[in-house]
mmCIF file of C-alpha atoms in Angstrom:
data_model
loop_
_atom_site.group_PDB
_atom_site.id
_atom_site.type_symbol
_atom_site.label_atom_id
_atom_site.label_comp_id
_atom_site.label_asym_id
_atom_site.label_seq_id
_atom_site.Cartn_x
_atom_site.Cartn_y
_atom_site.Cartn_z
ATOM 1 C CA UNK N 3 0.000 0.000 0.000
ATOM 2 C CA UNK N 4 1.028 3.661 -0.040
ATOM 3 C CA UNK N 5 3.004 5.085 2.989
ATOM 4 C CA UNK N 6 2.740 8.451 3.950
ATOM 5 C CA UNK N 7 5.239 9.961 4.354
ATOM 6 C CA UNK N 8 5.491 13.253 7.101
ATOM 7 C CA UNK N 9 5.414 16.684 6.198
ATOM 8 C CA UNK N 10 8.162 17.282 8.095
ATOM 9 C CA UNK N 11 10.115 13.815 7.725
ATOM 10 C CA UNK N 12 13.633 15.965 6.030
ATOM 11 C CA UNK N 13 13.257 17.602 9.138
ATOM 12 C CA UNK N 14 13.534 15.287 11.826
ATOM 13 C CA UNK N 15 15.975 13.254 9.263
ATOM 14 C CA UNK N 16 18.047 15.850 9.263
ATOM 15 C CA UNK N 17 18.436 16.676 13.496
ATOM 16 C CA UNK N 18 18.855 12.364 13.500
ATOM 17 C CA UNK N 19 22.311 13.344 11.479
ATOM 18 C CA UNK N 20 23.082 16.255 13.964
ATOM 19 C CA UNK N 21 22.026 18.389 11.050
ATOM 20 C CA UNK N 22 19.062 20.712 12.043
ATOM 21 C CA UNK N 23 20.855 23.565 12.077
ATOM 22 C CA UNK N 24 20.401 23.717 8.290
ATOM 23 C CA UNK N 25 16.803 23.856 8.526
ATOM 24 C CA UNK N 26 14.177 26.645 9.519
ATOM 25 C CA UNK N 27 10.576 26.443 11.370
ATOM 26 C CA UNK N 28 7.736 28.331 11.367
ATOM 27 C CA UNK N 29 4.010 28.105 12.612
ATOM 28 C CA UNK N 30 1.294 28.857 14.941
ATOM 29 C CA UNK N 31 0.620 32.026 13.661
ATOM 30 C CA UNK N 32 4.422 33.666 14.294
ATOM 31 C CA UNK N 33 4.761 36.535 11.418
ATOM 32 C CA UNK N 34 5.142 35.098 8.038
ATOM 33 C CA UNK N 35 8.839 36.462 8.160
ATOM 34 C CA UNK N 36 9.900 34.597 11.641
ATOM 35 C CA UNK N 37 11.870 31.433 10.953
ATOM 36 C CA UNK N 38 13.474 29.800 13.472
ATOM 37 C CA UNK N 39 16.471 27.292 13.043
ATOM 38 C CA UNK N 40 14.807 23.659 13.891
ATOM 39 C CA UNK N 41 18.030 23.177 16.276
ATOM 40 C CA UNK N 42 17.085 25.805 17.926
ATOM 41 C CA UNK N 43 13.758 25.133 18.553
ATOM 42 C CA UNK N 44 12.902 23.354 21.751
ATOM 43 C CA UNK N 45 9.713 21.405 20.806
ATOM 44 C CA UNK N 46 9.501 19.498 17.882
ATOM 45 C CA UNK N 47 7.270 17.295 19.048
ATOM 46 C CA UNK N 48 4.377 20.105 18.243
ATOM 47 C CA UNK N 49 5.878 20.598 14.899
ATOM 48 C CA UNK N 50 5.614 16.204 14.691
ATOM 49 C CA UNK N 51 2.214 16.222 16.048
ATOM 50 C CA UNK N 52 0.377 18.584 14.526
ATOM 51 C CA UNK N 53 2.599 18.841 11.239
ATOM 52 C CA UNK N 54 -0.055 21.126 9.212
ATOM 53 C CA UNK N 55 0.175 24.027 11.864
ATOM 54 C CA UNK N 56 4.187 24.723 10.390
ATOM 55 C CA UNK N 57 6.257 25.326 7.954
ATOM 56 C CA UNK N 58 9.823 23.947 7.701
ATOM 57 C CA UNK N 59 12.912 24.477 4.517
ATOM 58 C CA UNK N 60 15.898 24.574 4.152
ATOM 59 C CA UNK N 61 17.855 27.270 6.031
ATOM 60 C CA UNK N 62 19.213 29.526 3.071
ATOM 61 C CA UNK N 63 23.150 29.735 2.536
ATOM 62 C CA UNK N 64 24.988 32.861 2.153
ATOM 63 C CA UNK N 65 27.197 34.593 -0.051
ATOM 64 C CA UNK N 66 29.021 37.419 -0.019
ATOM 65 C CA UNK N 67 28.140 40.718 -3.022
ATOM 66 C CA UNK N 68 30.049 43.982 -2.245
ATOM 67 C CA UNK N 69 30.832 43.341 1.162
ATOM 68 C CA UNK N 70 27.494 42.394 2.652
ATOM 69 C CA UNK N 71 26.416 38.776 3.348
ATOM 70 C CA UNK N 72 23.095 38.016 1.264
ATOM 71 C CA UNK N 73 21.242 34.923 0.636
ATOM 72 C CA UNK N 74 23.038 32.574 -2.386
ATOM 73 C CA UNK N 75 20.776 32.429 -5.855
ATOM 74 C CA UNK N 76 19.665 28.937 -6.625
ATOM 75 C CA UNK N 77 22.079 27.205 -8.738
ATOM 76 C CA UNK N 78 19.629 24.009 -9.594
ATOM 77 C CA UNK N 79 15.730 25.239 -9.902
ATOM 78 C CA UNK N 80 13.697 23.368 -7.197
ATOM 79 C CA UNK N 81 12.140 20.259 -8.648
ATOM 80 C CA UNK N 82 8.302 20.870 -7.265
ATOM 81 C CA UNK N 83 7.743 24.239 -9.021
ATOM 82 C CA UNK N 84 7.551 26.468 -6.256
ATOM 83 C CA UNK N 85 8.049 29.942 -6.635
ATOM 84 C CA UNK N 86 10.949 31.827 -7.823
ATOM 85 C CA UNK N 87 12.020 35.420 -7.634
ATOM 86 C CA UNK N 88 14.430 37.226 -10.339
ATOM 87 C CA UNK N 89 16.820 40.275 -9.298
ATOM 88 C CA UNK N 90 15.872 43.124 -11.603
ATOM 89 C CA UNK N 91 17.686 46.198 -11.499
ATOM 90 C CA UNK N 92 14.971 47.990 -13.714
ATOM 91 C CA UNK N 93 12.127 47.413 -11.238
ATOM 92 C CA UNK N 94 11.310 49.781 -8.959
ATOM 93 C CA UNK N 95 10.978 47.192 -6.430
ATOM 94 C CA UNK N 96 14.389 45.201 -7.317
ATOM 95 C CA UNK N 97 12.618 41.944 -8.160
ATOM 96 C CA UNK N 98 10.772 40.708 -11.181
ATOM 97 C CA UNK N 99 6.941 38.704 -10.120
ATOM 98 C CA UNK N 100 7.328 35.504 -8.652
ATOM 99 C CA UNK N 101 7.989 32.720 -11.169
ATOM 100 C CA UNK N 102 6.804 29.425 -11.214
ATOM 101 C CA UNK N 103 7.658 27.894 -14.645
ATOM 102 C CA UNK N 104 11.638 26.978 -15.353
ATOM 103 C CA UNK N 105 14.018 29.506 -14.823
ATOM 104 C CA UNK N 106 16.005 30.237 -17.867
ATOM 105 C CA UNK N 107 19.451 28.716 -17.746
ATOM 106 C CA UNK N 108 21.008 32.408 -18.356
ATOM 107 C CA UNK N 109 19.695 33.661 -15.368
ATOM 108 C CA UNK N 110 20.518 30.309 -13.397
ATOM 109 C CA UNK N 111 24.432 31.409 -15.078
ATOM 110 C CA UNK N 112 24.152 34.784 -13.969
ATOM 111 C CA UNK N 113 22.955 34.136 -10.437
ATOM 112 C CA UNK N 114 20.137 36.378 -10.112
ATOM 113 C CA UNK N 115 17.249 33.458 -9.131
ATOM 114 C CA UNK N 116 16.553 33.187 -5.709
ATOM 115 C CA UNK N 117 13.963 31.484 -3.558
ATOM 116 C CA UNK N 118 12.737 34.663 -1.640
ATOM 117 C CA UNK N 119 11.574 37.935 -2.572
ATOM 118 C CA UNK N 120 13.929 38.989 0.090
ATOM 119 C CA UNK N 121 16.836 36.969 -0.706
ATOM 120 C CA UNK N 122 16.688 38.951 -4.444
ATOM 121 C CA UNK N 123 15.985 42.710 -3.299
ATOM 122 C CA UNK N 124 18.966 41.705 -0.757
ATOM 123 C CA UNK N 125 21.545 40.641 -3.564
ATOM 124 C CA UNK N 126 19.717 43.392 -5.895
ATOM 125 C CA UNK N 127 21.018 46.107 -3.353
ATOM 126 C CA UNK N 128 24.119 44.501 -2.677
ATOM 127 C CA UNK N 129 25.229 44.734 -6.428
ATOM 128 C CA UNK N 130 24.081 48.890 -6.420
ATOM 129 C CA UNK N 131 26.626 48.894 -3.095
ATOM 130 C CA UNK N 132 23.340 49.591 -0.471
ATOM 131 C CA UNK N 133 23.355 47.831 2.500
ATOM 132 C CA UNK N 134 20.396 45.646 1.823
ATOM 133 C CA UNK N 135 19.776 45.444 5.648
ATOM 134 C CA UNK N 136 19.316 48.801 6.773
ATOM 135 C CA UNK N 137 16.236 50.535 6.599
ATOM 136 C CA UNK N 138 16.132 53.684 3.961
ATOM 137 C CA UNK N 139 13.846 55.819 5.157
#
C-alpha cells in the first residue's frame, strides 16, 4: 500500500544526522517572516504532532556581493515548481513577479534566481553597493 510519508520527515531526518541547524521552522501564527532554526527550537514534538500548523525548509546559505552577506541564488531550480524570484535592477521594487515555470538557464548562469523575494531585493542592493539590511527611510 502507499506510505505516507510526514510533512516534516527531512526535518527530523536531518536533526537524526546532527544536522538541524540547516533547517528553519515556522508556525502557529508567528509573522510570516519569523523562521526559526529547527536546532534551535525546543519542541519538535508540536511541529511532529500537529505537522499542518508549520512550515519547515531549508535554512538559506549565504554569499558574499560587495561586502554584505546576502542569501546565495539557486544554482539548480527546485524540482516541485515552487516559486521563484528574479533580481531586476529595472524594477522599482528590485525583483521581477514571482515565477513558477523553469528559470532560464542564463539567469541560473548569472545568479540572479533566488527562492525569496527577500533573498533577491537583498543581492539586488548589494550589487548597487546599499546595505540591503538597513532601513532607507
Amino acid at each position: 500500500g502507499l506510505i505516507m510519508r510526514h510533512k516534516h520527515a527531512d526535518v527530523f531526518e536531518a536533526a537524526a544526522r546532527g544536522e538541524a541547524d540547516e533547517w528553519e521552522v515556522h508556525g502557529f501564527g508567528w509573522p510570516q517572516d519569523s523562521w526559526q532554526a529547527a536546532s534551535e527550537y525546543p519542541n519538535l514534538d508540536s511541529i511532529y504532532n500537529k505537522p499542518g500548523s508549520w512550515e519547515s525548509r531549508r535554512k538559506e546559505k549565504t554569499h558574499v556581493v560587495n561586502g554584505f552577506t546576502v542569501p546565495k541564488p539557486l544554482r539548480v531550480p527546485d524540482a516541485d515548481g515552487s516559486a521563484y524570484f528574479v533580481e531586476s535592477l529595472s524594477e522599482p521594487e528590485l525583483f521581477d513577479i514571482p515565477w513558477t515555470n523553469v528559470p532560464s538557464p542564463n539567469w541560473i548562469k548569472r545568479g540572479i534566481v533566488h527562492a525569496t523575494k527577500e533573498g533577491a531585493i537583498a543581492n539586488c542592493k548589494a550589487r548597487l553597493g546599499i546595505d540591503p539590511y538597513k532601513d532607507e527611510s
